[in-house]
Structures are given as C-alpha cells and as structure tokens.
mmCIF file of C-alpha atoms and ligand atoms in Angstrom:
data_model
loop_
_atom_site.group_PDB
_atom_site.id
_atom_site.type_symbol
_atom_site.label_atom_id
_atom_site.label_comp_id
_atom_site.label_asym_id
_atom_site.label_seq_id
_atom_site.Cartn_x
_atom_site.Cartn_y
_atom_site.Cartn_z
ATOM 1 C CA MET A 129 0.000 0.000 0.000
ATOM 2 C CA VAL A 130 1.243 3.491 -0.899
ATOM 3 C CA GLU A 131 1.943 5.910 1.968
ATOM 4 C CA ARG A 132 0.220 9.230 1.373
ATOM 5 C CA LYS A 133 1.675 12.136 3.355
ATOM 6 C CA PRO A 134 -1.208 14.214 4.734
ATOM 7 C CA ILE A 135 -1.427 17.733 3.315
ATOM 8 C CA ILE A 136 -3.016 20.613 5.233
ATOM 9 C CA VAL A 137 -3.400 23.900 3.362
ATOM 10 C CA GLY A 138 -4.823 27.146 4.738
ATOM 11 C CA ASN A 139 -6.800 29.266 2.284
ATOM 12 C CA TRP A 140 -6.833 32.842 3.540
ATOM 13 C CA LYS A 141 -9.152 34.084 0.787
ATOM 14 C CA MET A 142 -9.385 37.927 0.769
ATOM 15 C CA TYR A 143 -8.139 38.385 4.311
ATOM 16 C CA LYS A 144 -4.998 39.798 5.965
ATOM 17 C CA THR A 145 -2.770 42.759 5.292
ATOM 18 C CA ILE A 146 0.973 42.381 4.875
ATOM 19 C CA SER A 147 1.663 43.084 8.532
ATOM 20 C CA GLU A 148 -1.065 40.669 9.665
ATOM 21 C CA THR A 149 0.478 38.062 7.363
ATOM 22 C CA ARG A 150 3.876 38.503 9.001
ATOM 23 C CA THR A 151 2.476 38.198 12.526
ATOM 24 C CA THR A 152 0.301 35.146 11.824
ATOM 25 C CA LEU A 153 2.957 33.267 9.859
ATOM 26 C CA SER A 154 5.722 33.912 12.384
ATOM 27 C CA ALA A 155 3.499 32.362 15.056
ATOM 28 C CA LEU A 156 2.494 29.464 12.794
ATOM 29 C CA ARG A 157 6.095 28.775 11.834
ATOM 30 C CA ALA A 158 7.063 28.449 15.483
ATOM 31 C CA ALA A 159 4.018 26.320 16.328
ATOM 32 C CA VAL A 160 4.631 23.681 13.627
ATOM 33 C CA GLN A 161 8.418 23.719 13.422
ATOM 34 C CA ASP A 162 8.741 20.154 14.710
ATOM 35 C CA VAL A 163 6.220 18.657 12.288
ATOM 36 C CA ASP A 164 7.672 16.627 9.448
ATOM 37 C CA SER A 165 5.012 13.989 8.850
ATOM 38 C CA VAL A 166 2.514 16.485 7.421
ATOM 39 C CA GLU A 167 2.892 18.743 4.378
ATOM 40 C CA ILE A 168 1.741 22.248 5.334
ATOM 41 C CA GLY A 169 0.822 25.106 3.018
ATOM 42 C CA ILE A 170 -0.606 28.606 3.237
ATOM 43 C CA ALA A 171 -2.395 30.488 0.470
ATOM 44 C CA PRO A 172 -2.328 34.190 1.361
ATOM 45 C CA PRO A 173 -3.702 36.920 -0.927
ATOM 46 C CA PHE A 174 -1.303 37.873 -3.742
ATOM 47 C CA THR A 175 -0.353 41.129 -2.010
ATOM 48 C CA SER A 176 1.085 39.127 0.896
ATOM 49 C CA LEU A 177 3.075 36.563 -1.109
ATOM 50 C CA ALA A 178 6.402 38.382 -0.866
ATOM 51 C CA ALA A 179 6.102 38.927 2.884
ATOM 52 C CA ALA A 180 4.940 35.350 3.397
ATOM 53 C CA ALA A 181 7.878 33.997 1.361
ATOM 54 C CA GLU A 182 10.249 35.980 3.544
ATOM 55 C CA VAL A 183 8.748 34.813 6.841
ATOM 56 C CA LEU A 184 8.491 31.182 5.671
ATOM 57 C CA SER A 185 11.949 30.976 4.092
ATOM 58 C CA GLY A 186 13.703 27.786 5.255
ATOM 59 C CA SER A 187 10.595 26.546 7.090
ATOM 60 C CA ASN A 188 8.428 23.454 6.635
ATOM 61 C CA ILE A 189 5.493 25.561 5.340
ATOM 62 C CA SER A 190 4.941 25.873 1.595
ATOM 63 C CA LEU A 191 3.484 28.844 -0.172
ATOM 64 C CA ALA A 192 0.326 28.387 -2.240
ATOM 65 C CA ALA A 193 -1.600 30.647 -4.604
ATOM 66 C CA GLN A 194 -5.392 30.929 -4.437
ATOM 67 C CA ASN A 195 -5.687 31.159 -8.225
ATOM 68 C CA MET A 196 -3.504 31.191 -11.328
ATOM 69 C CA HIS A 197 -3.806 32.033 -15.014
ATOM 70 C CA TYR A 198 -3.104 29.303 -17.586
ATOM 71 C CA GLY A 199 -0.801 31.428 -19.751
ATOM 72 C CA ASP A 200 2.837 32.264 -19.062
ATOM 73 C CA ALA A 201 2.509 35.983 -19.862
ATOM 74 C CA GLY A 202 0.269 38.220 -21.923
ATOM 75 C CA ALA A 203 -2.429 40.880 -22.030
ATOM 76 C CA PHE A 204 -4.585 39.491 -19.216
ATOM 77 C CA THR A 205 -5.312 42.403 -16.896
ATOM 78 C CA GLY A 206 -5.529 41.396 -13.265
ATOM 79 C CA GLU A 207 -4.143 37.897 -13.744
ATOM 80 C CA VAL A 208 -1.013 36.187 -12.405
ATOM 81 C CA SER A 209 0.868 33.400 -14.226
ATOM 82 C CA ALA A 210 2.619 30.229 -13.089
ATOM 83 C CA PRO A 211 6.133 31.571 -13.854
ATOM 84 C CA MET A 212 5.328 34.701 -11.808
ATOM 85 C CA LEU A 213 4.126 32.582 -8.918
ATOM 86 C CA LEU A 214 7.239 30.407 -9.055
ATOM 87 C CA ASP A 215 9.309 33.585 -9.022
ATOM 88 C CA ALA A 216 7.463 34.639 -5.844
ATOM 89 C CA GLY A 217 8.246 31.333 -4.131
ATOM 90 C CA VAL A 218 4.911 29.612 -4.717
ATOM 91 C CA THR A 219 4.876 25.809 -5.033
ATOM 92 C CA HIS A 220 1.138 24.974 -4.866
ATOM 93 C CA ALA A 221 -2.001 26.522 -6.394
ATOM 94 C CA ILE A 222 -5.640 26.137 -5.370
ATOM 95 C CA LEU A 223 -7.579 25.799 -8.635
ATOM 96 C CA GLY A 224 -11.313 25.771 -9.295
ATOM 97 C CA HIS A 225 -12.334 26.772 -5.767
ATOM 98 C CA SER A 226 -16.136 26.916 -5.563
ATOM 99 C CA GLU A 227 -16.000 30.670 -4.899
ATOM 100 C CA ARG A 228 -14.118 31.139 -8.184
ATOM 101 C CA ARG A 229 -16.594 28.901 -10.001
ATOM 102 C CA GLU A 230 -19.587 30.735 -8.505
ATOM 103 C CA TYR A 231 -18.508 34.396 -8.412
ATOM 104 C CA PHE A 232 -16.020 34.533 -11.284
ATOM 105 C CA GLY A 233 -17.634 32.135 -13.733
ATOM 106 C CA GLU A 234 -14.802 29.582 -13.843
ATOM 107 C CA THR A 235 -15.781 26.612 -15.984
ATOM 108 C CA ASP A 236 -14.378 23.072 -16.051
ATOM 109 C CA ASP A 237 -12.642 23.892 -19.358
ATOM 110 C CA LEU A 238 -10.894 26.924 -17.879
ATOM 111 C CA ILE A 239 -9.934 24.968 -14.764
ATOM 112 C CA ALA A 240 -8.564 22.163 -16.987
ATOM 113 C CA SER A 241 -6.241 24.695 -18.670
ATOM 114 C CA LYS A 242 -5.058 25.931 -15.279
ATOM 115 C CA VAL A 243 -4.384 22.414 -13.949
ATOM 116 C CA LYS A 244 -2.393 21.620 -17.101
ATOM 117 C CA ALA A 245 -0.379 24.855 -16.832
ATOM 118 C CA ALA A 246 0.346 24.230 -13.149
ATOM 119 C CA LEU A 247 1.643 20.714 -13.851
ATOM 120 C CA GLU A 248 3.743 21.897 -16.802
ATOM 121 C CA ASN A 249 5.344 24.540 -14.581
ATOM 122 C CA GLY A 250 5.994 22.223 -11.649
ATOM 123 C CA ILE A 251 3.327 23.777 -9.419
ATOM 124 C CA VAL A 252 1.224 21.343 -7.374
ATOM 125 C CA PRO A 253 -2.407 21.836 -8.428
ATOM 126 C CA ILE A 254 -5.025 21.540 -5.691
ATOM 127 C CA LEU A 255 -8.156 20.912 -7.726
ATOM 128 C CA CYS A 256 -11.358 21.725 -5.834
ATOM 129 C CA VAL A 257 -14.603 19.879 -6.492
ATOM 130 C CA GLY A 258 -17.888 19.707 -4.604
ATOM 131 C CA GLU A 259 -21.652 19.842 -4.747
ATOM 132 C CA THR A 260 -24.211 22.392 -3.526
ATOM 133 C CA GLN A 261 -26.866 21.602 -0.921
ATOM 134 C CA VAL A 262 -29.525 21.443 -3.646
ATOM 135 C CA GLN A 263 -27.445 18.996 -5.681
ATOM 136 C CA ARG A 264 -26.850 16.797 -2.621
ATOM 137 C CA GLU A 265 -30.560 16.735 -1.808
ATOM 138 C CA ALA A 266 -31.302 15.798 -5.436
ATOM 139 C CA ASP A 267 -28.847 12.874 -5.149
ATOM 140 C CA GLU A 268 -26.507 14.462 -7.658
ATOM 141 C CA THR A 269 -23.333 14.524 -5.541
ATOM 142 C CA VAL A 270 -21.595 11.737 -7.433
ATOM 143 C CA SER A 271 -22.467 13.003 -10.908
ATOM 144 C CA VAL A 272 -21.459 16.588 -10.036
ATOM 145 C CA VAL A 273 -18.134 15.624 -8.491
ATOM 146 C CA THR A 274 -17.154 13.091 -11.164
ATOM 147 C CA GLY A 275 -18.239 15.550 -13.871
ATOM 148 C CA GLN A 276 -15.951 18.214 -12.385
ATOM 149 C CA LEU A 277 -13.074 15.722 -12.196
ATOM 150 C CA SER A 278 -13.390 14.506 -15.761
ATOM 151 C CA GLY A 279 -13.902 18.100 -16.962
ATOM 152 C CA ALA A 280 -10.640 19.198 -15.380
ATOM 153 C CA LEU A 281 -8.511 16.093 -15.910
ATOM 154 C CA SER A 282 -9.595 14.043 -18.892
ATOM 155 C CA GLU A 283 -7.067 15.572 -21.276
ATOM 156 C CA LEU A 284 -4.172 14.757 -18.977
ATOM 157 C CA ARG A 285 -2.374 11.446 -18.980
ATOM 158 C CA GLY A 286 -1.704 9.518 -15.785
ATOM 159 C CA ALA A 287 2.046 10.009 -16.061
ATOM 160 C CA ASP A 288 1.626 13.791 -15.953
ATOM 161 C CA LEU A 289 -0.351 13.806 -12.751
ATOM 162 C CA GLY A 290 2.163 12.754 -10.115
ATOM 163 C CA THR A 291 1.694 15.741 -7.841
ATOM 164 C CA LEU A 292 -2.032 16.383 -8.290
ATOM 165 C CA VAL A 293 -4.068 16.973 -5.122
ATOM 166 C CA VAL A 294 -7.874 16.939 -5.167
ATOM 167 C CA ALA A 295 -9.862 18.838 -2.541
ATOM 168 C CA TYR A 296 -13.402 17.608 -1.958
ATOM 169 C CA GLU A 297 -15.282 20.620 -0.649
ATOM 170 C CA PRO A 298 -19.048 20.250 -0.328
ATOM 171 C CA ILE A 299 -20.184 23.822 -0.983
ATOM 172 C CA TRP A 300 -22.851 23.629 1.723
ATOM 173 C CA ALA A 301 -20.085 23.085 4.284
ATOM 174 C CA ILE A 302 -17.796 25.967 3.242
ATOM 175 C CA GLY A 303 -17.797 28.823 5.737
ATOM 176 C CA THR A 304 -21.175 27.708 7.108
ATOM 177 C CA GLY A 305 -20.103 25.851 10.238
ATOM 178 C CA LEU A 306 -21.794 22.761 8.750
ATOM 179 C CA THR A 307 -19.341 19.904 8.267
ATOM 180 C CA ALA A 308 -19.841 16.700 6.346
ATOM 181 C CA THR A 309 -19.787 13.821 8.796
ATOM 182 C CA PRO A 310 -16.611 11.722 8.557
ATOM 183 C CA GLU A 311 -18.745 8.971 6.964
ATOM 184 C CA GLN A 312 -20.289 11.341 4.385
ATOM 185 C CA ALA A 313 -16.858 12.715 3.498
ATOM 186 C CA GLN A 314 -15.210 9.264 3.345
ATOM 187 C CA GLN A 315 -17.958 8.002 1.048
ATOM 188 C CA VAL A 316 -17.290 10.748 -1.524
ATOM 189 C CA HIS A 317 -13.502 10.483 -1.151
ATOM 190 C CA GLU A 318 -13.681 6.774 -1.945
ATOM 191 C CA ILE A 319 -15.822 7.511 -5.007
ATOM 192 C CA ILE A 320 -13.281 10.136 -6.122
ATOM 193 C CA ARG A 321 -10.380 7.672 -5.767
ATOM 194 C CA ASP A 322 -12.246 4.955 -7.675
ATOM 195 C CA PHE A 323 -13.205 7.408 -10.399
ATOM 196 C CA ILE A 324 -9.607 8.634 -10.767
ATOM 197 C CA GLY A 325 -8.539 5.002 -10.976
ATOM 198 C CA ASP A 326 -10.932 4.438 -13.895
ATOM 199 C CA LEU A 327 -9.903 7.711 -15.561
ATOM 200 C CA LEU A 328 -6.155 7.730 -15.020
ATOM 201 C CA GLY A 329 -5.166 4.317 -13.716
ATOM 202 C CA GLY A 330 -4.730 2.587 -10.378
ATOM 203 C CA VAL A 331 -1.225 3.911 -9.709
ATOM 204 C CA VAL A 332 -2.334 7.553 -9.937
ATOM 205 C CA ALA A 333 -5.405 6.806 -7.798
ATOM 206 C CA GLU A 334 -3.383 5.081 -5.062
ATOM 207 C CA ARG A 335 -0.923 7.962 -4.885
ATOM 208 C CA LEU A 336 -3.537 10.725 -5.142
ATOM 209 C CA ARG A 337 -4.007 12.811 -2.032
ATOM 210 C CA ILE A 338 -7.599 13.909 -1.473
ATOM 211 C CA GLN A 339 -8.196 16.731 0.980
ATOM 212 C CA TYR A 340 -11.499 17.422 2.684
ATOM 213 C CA GLY A 341 -12.606 21.047 2.981
ATOM 214 C CA GLY A 342 -15.647 22.596 4.638
ATOM 215 C CA SER A 343 -15.608 24.061 8.139
ATOM 216 C CA VAL A 344 -12.636 21.976 9.295
ATOM 217 C CA LYS A 345 -11.773 23.036 12.854
ATOM 218 C CA PRO A 346 -9.450 21.772 15.605
ATOM 219 C CA ASP A 347 -12.340 19.865 17.183
ATOM 220 C CA ASN A 348 -13.467 17.949 14.092
ATOM 221 C CA ALA A 349 -10.158 17.537 12.235
ATOM 222 C CA ALA A 350 -8.892 14.330 13.860
ATOM 223 C CA GLU A 351 -12.062 12.375 13.147
ATOM 224 C CA LEU A 352 -12.201 13.504 9.519
ATOM 225 C CA LEU A 353 -8.503 12.873 8.940
ATOM 226 C CA ALA A 354 -8.745 9.382 10.422
ATOM 227 C CA GLN A 355 -10.843 8.231 7.451
ATOM 228 C CA LEU A 356 -9.124 5.897 5.021
ATOM 229 C CA ASP A 357 -9.383 8.116 1.948
ATOM 230 C CA ILE A 358 -9.061 11.531 3.611
ATOM 231 C CA ASP A 359 -5.447 12.613 3.143
ATOM 232 C CA GLY A 360 -5.549 16.140 4.444
ATOM 233 C CA ALA A 361 -7.639 19.283 4.689
ATOM 234 C CA LEU A 362 -8.158 22.546 2.879
ATOM 235 C CA VAL A 363 -8.967 24.980 5.654
ATOM 236 C CA GLY A 364 -10.585 28.399 5.235
ATOM 237 C CA GLY A 365 -11.802 30.263 8.328
ATOM 238 C CA ALA A 366 -9.811 28.261 10.889
ATOM 239 C CA SER A 367 -6.551 28.892 9.013
ATOM 240 C CA LEU A 368 -6.660 32.618 9.762
ATOM 241 C CA ASP A 369 -5.661 31.884 13.325
ATOM 242 C CA SER A 370 -2.210 30.331 13.803
ATOM 243 C CA GLU A 371 -3.258 28.387 16.893
ATOM 244 C CA SER A 372 -6.235 26.718 15.267
ATOM 245 C CA LEU A 373 -4.318 25.872 12.085
ATOM 246 C CA SER A 374 -1.490 24.464 14.150
ATOM 247 C CA ALA A 375 -3.995 22.345 16.133
ATOM 248 C CA ILE A 376 -5.356 20.953 12.837
ATOM 249 C CA VAL A 377 -1.827 20.181 11.635
ATOM 250 C CA HIS A 378 -1.098 18.361 14.873
ATOM 251 C CA ALA A 379 -4.375 16.443 14.577
ATOM 252 C CA ALA A 380 -3.166 15.210 11.172
HETATM 253 C C1 PEP B 536 -12.483 26.842 1.826
HETATM 254 O O1 PEP B 536 -12.728 27.982 1.518
HETATM 255 O O2 PEP B 536 -11.802 26.146 1.059
HETATM 256 C C2 PEP B 536 -13.021 26.330 3.090
HETATM 257 C C3 PEP B 536 -12.997 25.033 3.288
HETATM 258 O O3 PEP B 536 -13.498 27.242 3.983
HETATM 259 P P1 PEP B 536 -13.987 26.955 5.507
HETATM 260 O O4 PEP B 536 -12.942 26.109 6.148
HETATM 261 O O5 PEP B 536 -14.090 28.314 6.125
HETATM 262 O O6 PEP B 536 -15.293 26.248 5.403
#
C-alpha cells in the first residue's frame, strides 16, 4: 500500500494585510516547526506573497496561490501566471475553488487549462470539487463531483499527474459551520479515488491525495482525517488563526 503524506493547506481568501500576514505566519512557523510527517501550506492573498515567502523561508510551510492564469505571460489584466508565482516562491495553487466557479464564472474547461499549466510549470495543483446543498438533496453529488473531475482532468495522462491533489469541498459546508460527517466525506472520497482510478489508472489513484474542505476546525479535524481516503484538509476560516491551524496540523 502506498503511503500518502497528509497535506493541510490554509486558504486565507481575501483576508490579511501584509503586517497581519507577518504576525500570523511567524506564530504558525514556530508552532509547527517540529512537524515533518505532514505537508503544510498557506495560500495568502497575492499582495502578501512576498512577505509570506520571507517569513516562511527555510521553514516546513509551503506557499500556495489561491488562483492562477493558464498562460505564461500576456495581455490578461488582473491575472497572475505560473512563472510569476514560481518567481514569488509559490509551489502549490488552489484551482477551481467553488468561490471562483460561482462568483467569477470559472468553468471546467478553464480549470482544466489551469491544472495543465500548473503541472507543466511544476506547481502542485489543488483541484477543488464539490456539490451544492440542492445537488446533494437531489442525489446528484456523485455526478457533479465526477463531472468536475473529468472536466478538469480528462485531457491529462496519468504520467503527468504525479503531484495532483484533489480537494473535496461540499459547498454547503464551506464557511457555514456545517461539516460533512466523517462517513459522508469518506464516502465521496472513496468515489473520487475509484473514479480517478478508472480515468487515469490505479497507480495515480493510489498515490492521489484527497483533501477534505468545509468548516474543518481543531475539534473535528482528527475524526475527519482518520478516514481511510481523507489525506488532508483545505482549511478556510480556521486557518486565519495560527493556533487553530497548528492544532489541525497536529491532529493530522
Ligand atoms: C475553503 O474555503 O476552502 C473552506 C474550506 O473554507 P472553511 O474552512 O471556512 O469552510
């Protein structure tokens, strides 16, 4: 059986100034300095990347972007490319977050281009998928999630996908305080792994790390992370506080 190193990533969304970034990350760095069995990442807003890179230099915390354009350079006002992110010290990118799909019209085709560009540039793509409350109640969870996966990945070959991370984030659990039960989350994670196996082969599926996201907190993290197919967490609200993110890391 393949060992999958748990990966915990904090998504700060549109929060924190540069000075707040420095304070929070200095505290986080100290709180997790002894951890080597968990991969840790932080996705600050773009304005804080330089400060975050400085504070995290030489630490066990990686720098992630919350979004990325698929091109290397060009006339794309407001966008940031993979080479620019690499230059800023970024190693991971959250792609296709439900907030980007909902508020900025990101489609599976666009997200597919971003995943491909991330992989080509050596950035670890964290591909987010998940269903709404209405879709879950209509029994559409599996078709929505597998549709998002095939939309974003079907043009890629298994060999290209070594570093891919998938984040299962039920939209009804994001920022709401509602969490999928460990059993509900495990059920979808297992379906995701089986589907990736069919799409890209058993080796990719076995190696694939699948994060859970949706109101992960210090008090529910251990139970979620104990599930067989849950290999980490994508953490929004609770990642803004160094103590709670560190507690989640230690739970993993
Ligand atoms: C997220 O935005 O990816 C997320 C999981 O947020 P929260 O932890 O606040 O639900």
